[in-house]
Short mmCIF file of C-alpha atoms in Angstrom, two decimals:
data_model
loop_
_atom_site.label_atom_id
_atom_site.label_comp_id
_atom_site.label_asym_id
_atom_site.label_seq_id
_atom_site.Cartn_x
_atom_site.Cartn_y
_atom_site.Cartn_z
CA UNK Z 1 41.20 118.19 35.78
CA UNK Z 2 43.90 121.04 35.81
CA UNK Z 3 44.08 123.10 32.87
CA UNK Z 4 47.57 124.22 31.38
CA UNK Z 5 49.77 126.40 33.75
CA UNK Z 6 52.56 128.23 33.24
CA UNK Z 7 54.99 130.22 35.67
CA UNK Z 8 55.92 132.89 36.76
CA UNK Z 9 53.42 135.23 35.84
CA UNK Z 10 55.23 138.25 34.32
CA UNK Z 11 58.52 138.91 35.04
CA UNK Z 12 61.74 141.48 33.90
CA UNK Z 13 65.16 140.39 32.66
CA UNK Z 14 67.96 142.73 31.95
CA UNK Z 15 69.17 142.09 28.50
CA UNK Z 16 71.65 140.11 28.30
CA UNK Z 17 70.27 137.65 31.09
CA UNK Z 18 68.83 134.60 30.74
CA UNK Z 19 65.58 133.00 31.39
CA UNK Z 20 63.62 129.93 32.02
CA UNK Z 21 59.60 129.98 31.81
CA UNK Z 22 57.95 126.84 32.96
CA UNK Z 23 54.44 124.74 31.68
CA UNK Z 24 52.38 122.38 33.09
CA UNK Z 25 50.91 120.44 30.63
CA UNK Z 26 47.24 119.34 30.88
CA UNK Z 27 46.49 115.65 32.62
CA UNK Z 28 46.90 113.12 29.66
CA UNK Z 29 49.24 115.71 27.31
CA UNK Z 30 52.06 114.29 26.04
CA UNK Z 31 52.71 117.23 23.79
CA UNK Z 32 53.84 120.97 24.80
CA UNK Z 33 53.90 124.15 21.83
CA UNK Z 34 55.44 127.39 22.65
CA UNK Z 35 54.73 130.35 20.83
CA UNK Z 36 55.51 134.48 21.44
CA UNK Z 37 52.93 136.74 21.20
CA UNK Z 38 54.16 140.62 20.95
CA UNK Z 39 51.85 143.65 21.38
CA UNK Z 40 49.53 143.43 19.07
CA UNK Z 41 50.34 140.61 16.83
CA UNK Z 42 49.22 136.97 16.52
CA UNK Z 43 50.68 134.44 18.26
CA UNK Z 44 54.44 132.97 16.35
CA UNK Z 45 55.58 129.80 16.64
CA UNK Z 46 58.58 128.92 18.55
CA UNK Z 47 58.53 124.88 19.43
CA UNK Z 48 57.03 121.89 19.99
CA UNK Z 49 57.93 118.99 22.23
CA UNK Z 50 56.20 115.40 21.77
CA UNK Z 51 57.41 112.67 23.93
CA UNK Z 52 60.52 114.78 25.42
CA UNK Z 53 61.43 114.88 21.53
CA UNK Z 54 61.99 118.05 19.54
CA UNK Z 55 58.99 117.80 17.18
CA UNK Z 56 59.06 121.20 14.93
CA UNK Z 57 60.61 124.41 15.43
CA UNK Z 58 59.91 128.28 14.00
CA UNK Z 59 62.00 130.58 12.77
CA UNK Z 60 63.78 131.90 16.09
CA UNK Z 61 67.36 131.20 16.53
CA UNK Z 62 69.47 129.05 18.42
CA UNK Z 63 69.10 130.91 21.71
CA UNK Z 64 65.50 129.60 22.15
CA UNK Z 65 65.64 126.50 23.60
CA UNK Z 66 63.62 124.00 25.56
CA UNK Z 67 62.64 120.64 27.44
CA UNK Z 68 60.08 118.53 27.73
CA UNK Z 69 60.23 116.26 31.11
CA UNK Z 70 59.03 112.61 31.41
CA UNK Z 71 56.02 114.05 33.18
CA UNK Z 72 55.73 116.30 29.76
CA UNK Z 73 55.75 119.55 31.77
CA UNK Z 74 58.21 121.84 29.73
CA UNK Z 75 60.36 124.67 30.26
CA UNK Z 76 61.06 127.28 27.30
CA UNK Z 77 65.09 128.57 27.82
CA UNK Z 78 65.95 132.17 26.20
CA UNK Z 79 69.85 133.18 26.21
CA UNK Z 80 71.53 136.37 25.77
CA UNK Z 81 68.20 138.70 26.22
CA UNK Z 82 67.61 140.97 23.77
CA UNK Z 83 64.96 143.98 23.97
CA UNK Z 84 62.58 142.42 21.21
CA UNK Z 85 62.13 139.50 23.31
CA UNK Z 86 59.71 141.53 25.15
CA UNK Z 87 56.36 139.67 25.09
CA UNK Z 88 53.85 137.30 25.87
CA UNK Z 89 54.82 133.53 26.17
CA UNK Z 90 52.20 130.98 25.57
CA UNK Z 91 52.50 127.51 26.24
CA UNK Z 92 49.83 125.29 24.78
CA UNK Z 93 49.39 121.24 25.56
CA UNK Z 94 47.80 118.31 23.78
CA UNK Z 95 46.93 114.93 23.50
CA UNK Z 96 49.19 114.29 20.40
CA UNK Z 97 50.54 116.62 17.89
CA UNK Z 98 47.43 116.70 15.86
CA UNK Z 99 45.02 116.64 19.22
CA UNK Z 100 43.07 120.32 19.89
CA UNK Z 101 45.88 122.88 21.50
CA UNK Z 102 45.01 124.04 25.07
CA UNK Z 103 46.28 127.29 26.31
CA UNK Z 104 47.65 128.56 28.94
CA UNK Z 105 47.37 131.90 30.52
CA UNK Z 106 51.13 132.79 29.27
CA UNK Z 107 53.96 134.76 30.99
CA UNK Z 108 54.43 137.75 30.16
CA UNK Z 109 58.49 138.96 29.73
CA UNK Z 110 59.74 142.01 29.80
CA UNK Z 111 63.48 142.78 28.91
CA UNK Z 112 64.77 146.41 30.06
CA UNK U 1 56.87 130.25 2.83
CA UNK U 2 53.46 129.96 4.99
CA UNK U 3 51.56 133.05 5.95
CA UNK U 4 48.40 133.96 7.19
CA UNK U 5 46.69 137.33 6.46
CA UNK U 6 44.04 138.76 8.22
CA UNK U 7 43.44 141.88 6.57
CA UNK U 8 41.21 143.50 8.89
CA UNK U 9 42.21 144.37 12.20
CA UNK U 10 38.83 146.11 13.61
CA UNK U 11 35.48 144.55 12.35
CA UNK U 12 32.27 146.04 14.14
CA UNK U 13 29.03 145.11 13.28
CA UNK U 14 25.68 145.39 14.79
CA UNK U 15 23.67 142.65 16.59
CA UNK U 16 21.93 140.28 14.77
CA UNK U 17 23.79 141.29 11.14
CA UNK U 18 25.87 139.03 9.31
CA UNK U 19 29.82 138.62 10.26
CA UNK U 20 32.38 137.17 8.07
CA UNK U 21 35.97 137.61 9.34
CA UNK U 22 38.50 137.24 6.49
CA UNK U 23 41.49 134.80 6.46
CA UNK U 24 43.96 134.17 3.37
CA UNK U 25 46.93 131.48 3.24
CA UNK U 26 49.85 130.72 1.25
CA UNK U 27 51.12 127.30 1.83
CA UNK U 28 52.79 124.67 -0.49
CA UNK U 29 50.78 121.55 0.29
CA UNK U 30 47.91 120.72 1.96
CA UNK U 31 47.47 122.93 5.16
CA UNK U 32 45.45 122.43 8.62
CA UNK U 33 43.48 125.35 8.92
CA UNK U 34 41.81 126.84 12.19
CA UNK U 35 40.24 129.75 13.95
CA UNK U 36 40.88 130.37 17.82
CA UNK U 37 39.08 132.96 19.70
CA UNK U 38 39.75 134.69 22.56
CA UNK U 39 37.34 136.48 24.79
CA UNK U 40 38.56 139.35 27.44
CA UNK U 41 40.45 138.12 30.32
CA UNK U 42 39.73 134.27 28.94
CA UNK U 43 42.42 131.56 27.64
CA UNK U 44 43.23 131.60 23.65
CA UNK U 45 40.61 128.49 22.69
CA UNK U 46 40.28 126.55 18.94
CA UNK U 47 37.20 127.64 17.88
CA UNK U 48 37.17 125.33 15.06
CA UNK U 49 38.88 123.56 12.37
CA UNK U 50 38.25 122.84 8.84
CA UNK U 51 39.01 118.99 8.92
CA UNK U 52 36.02 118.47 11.06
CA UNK U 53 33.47 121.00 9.12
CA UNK U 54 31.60 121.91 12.89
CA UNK U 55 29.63 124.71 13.20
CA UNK U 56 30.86 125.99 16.51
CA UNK U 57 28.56 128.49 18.32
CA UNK U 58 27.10 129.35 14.79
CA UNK U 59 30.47 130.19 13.24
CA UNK U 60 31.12 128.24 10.23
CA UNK U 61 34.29 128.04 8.12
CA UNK U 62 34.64 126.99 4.63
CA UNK U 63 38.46 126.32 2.70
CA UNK U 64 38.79 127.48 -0.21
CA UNK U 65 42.01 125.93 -1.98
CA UNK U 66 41.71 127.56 -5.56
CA UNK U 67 41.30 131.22 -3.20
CA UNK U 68 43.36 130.04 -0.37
CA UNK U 69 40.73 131.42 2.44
CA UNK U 70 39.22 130.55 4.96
CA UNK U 71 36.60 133.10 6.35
CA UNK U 72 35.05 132.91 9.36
CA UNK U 73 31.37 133.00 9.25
CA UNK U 74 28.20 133.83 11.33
CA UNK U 75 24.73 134.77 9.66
CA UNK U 76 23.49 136.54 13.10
CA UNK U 77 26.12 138.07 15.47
CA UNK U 78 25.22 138.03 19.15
CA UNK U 79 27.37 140.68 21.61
CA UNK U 80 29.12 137.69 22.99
CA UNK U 81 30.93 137.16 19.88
CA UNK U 82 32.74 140.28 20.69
CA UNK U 83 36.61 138.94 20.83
CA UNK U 84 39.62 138.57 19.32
CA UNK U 85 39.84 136.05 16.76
CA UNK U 86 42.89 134.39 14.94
CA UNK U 87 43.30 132.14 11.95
CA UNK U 88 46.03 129.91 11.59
CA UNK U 89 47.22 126.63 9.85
CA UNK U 90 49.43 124.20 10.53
CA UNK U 91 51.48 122.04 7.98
CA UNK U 92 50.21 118.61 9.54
CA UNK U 93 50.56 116.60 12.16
CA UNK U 94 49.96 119.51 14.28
CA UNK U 95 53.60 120.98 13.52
CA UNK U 96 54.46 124.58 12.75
CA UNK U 97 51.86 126.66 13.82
CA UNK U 98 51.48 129.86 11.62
CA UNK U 99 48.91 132.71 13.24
CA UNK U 100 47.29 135.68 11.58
CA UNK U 101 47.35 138.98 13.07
CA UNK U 102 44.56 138.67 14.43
CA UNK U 103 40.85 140.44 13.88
CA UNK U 104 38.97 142.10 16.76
CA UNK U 105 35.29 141.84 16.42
CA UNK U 106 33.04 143.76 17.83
CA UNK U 107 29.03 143.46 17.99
CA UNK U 108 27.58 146.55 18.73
CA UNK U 109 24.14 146.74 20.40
#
């Protein structure tokens, strides 16, 4: 069974740019979270997709958006870069919205 | 608003000596609560969560409503407890996600 990945790795944006980081989901998880992590804090949450449906969002503004496919892999969408977006981007995958969260390794962003 | 403090960032303690890793809430309702750890170069992993009163790898976790906490608990620490560890809740149905800052523990020899 393959565990949650997420691409690319680490990567650096201008700001400004755009961006798209992508997540496999876990075999059998029909539900994708996204949260940023920045240095030294706790992980904040940004989104949740269940069933290709919007199911929750955070406090982060419009410019944060997403999809969830039919195959519930997901892709996290950041507009209009801005220096604080710097960070680490953690996708997480479950059986249902209330189902155990599984990790992935996360990609780590850096806007110059 | 919900909010989860962690109010220590560093906790070292000596093997085989109690642990308890501090967590306090504010939420209006009835919140999920939940510790993940994560170990060096591992994957952020639940550790456990009140609704199903475990005791995972000797950690135990009681809620508190009328103190809203939730510390994190282990009567002897072992060196591979040394990690990171996070509490967080979530406002049910697994929605909204709010993480402490996070406490690094670390069992000294």
């Amino acid at each position: 069974e393959t565990g949650v990945t997420q691409s690319p790795t680490h990567l650096i944006k201008t700001r400004g740019q755009q961006v798209t980081l992508r997540c496999s989901s876990q075999s059998g998880h029909n539900t994708v979270s996204w949260y940023q992590q920045a240095l030294g804090q706790g992980p904040q949450f940004i989104f949740q997709y269940y069933r290709e449906e919007e199911n929750g969002r955070g406090n982060f503004p419009p410019r944060f958006s997403g999809l969830q496919f039919p195959n519930y892999s997901s892709e996290l969408n950041v507009n209009a870069l801005e220096l604080d977006d710097s960070a680490l981007y953690l996708c997480a995958s479950s059986l249902s919205p209330s189902y155990e969260q599984y990790f992935g390794p996360g990609t780590r962003l850096t806007v110059t | 608003a919900q909010r989860v403090t962690q109010p220590e960032k560093l906790l070292s303690v000596f093997k085989g000596a109690p642990v308890e890793l501090k967590c306090n809430y504010s939420y209006s309702g009835s919140p999920e609560l939940f510790w993940y750890v994560q170990y060096s170069r591992q994957r952020l992993q639940l550790l456990l969560r009140h609704i199903s009163r475990e005791s995972i790898k000797g950690f135990t976790a009681d809620l508190n409503k009328g103190e809203t906490s939730f510390h994190l608990k282990k009567p002897f620490a072992q060196e591979e407890d040394s990690a990171m560890y996070y509490c967080a809740l979530s406002g049910g149905k697994g929605q909204n996600f709010v993480f402490g800052p996070g406490t690094r523990l670390s069992v000294l020899p």
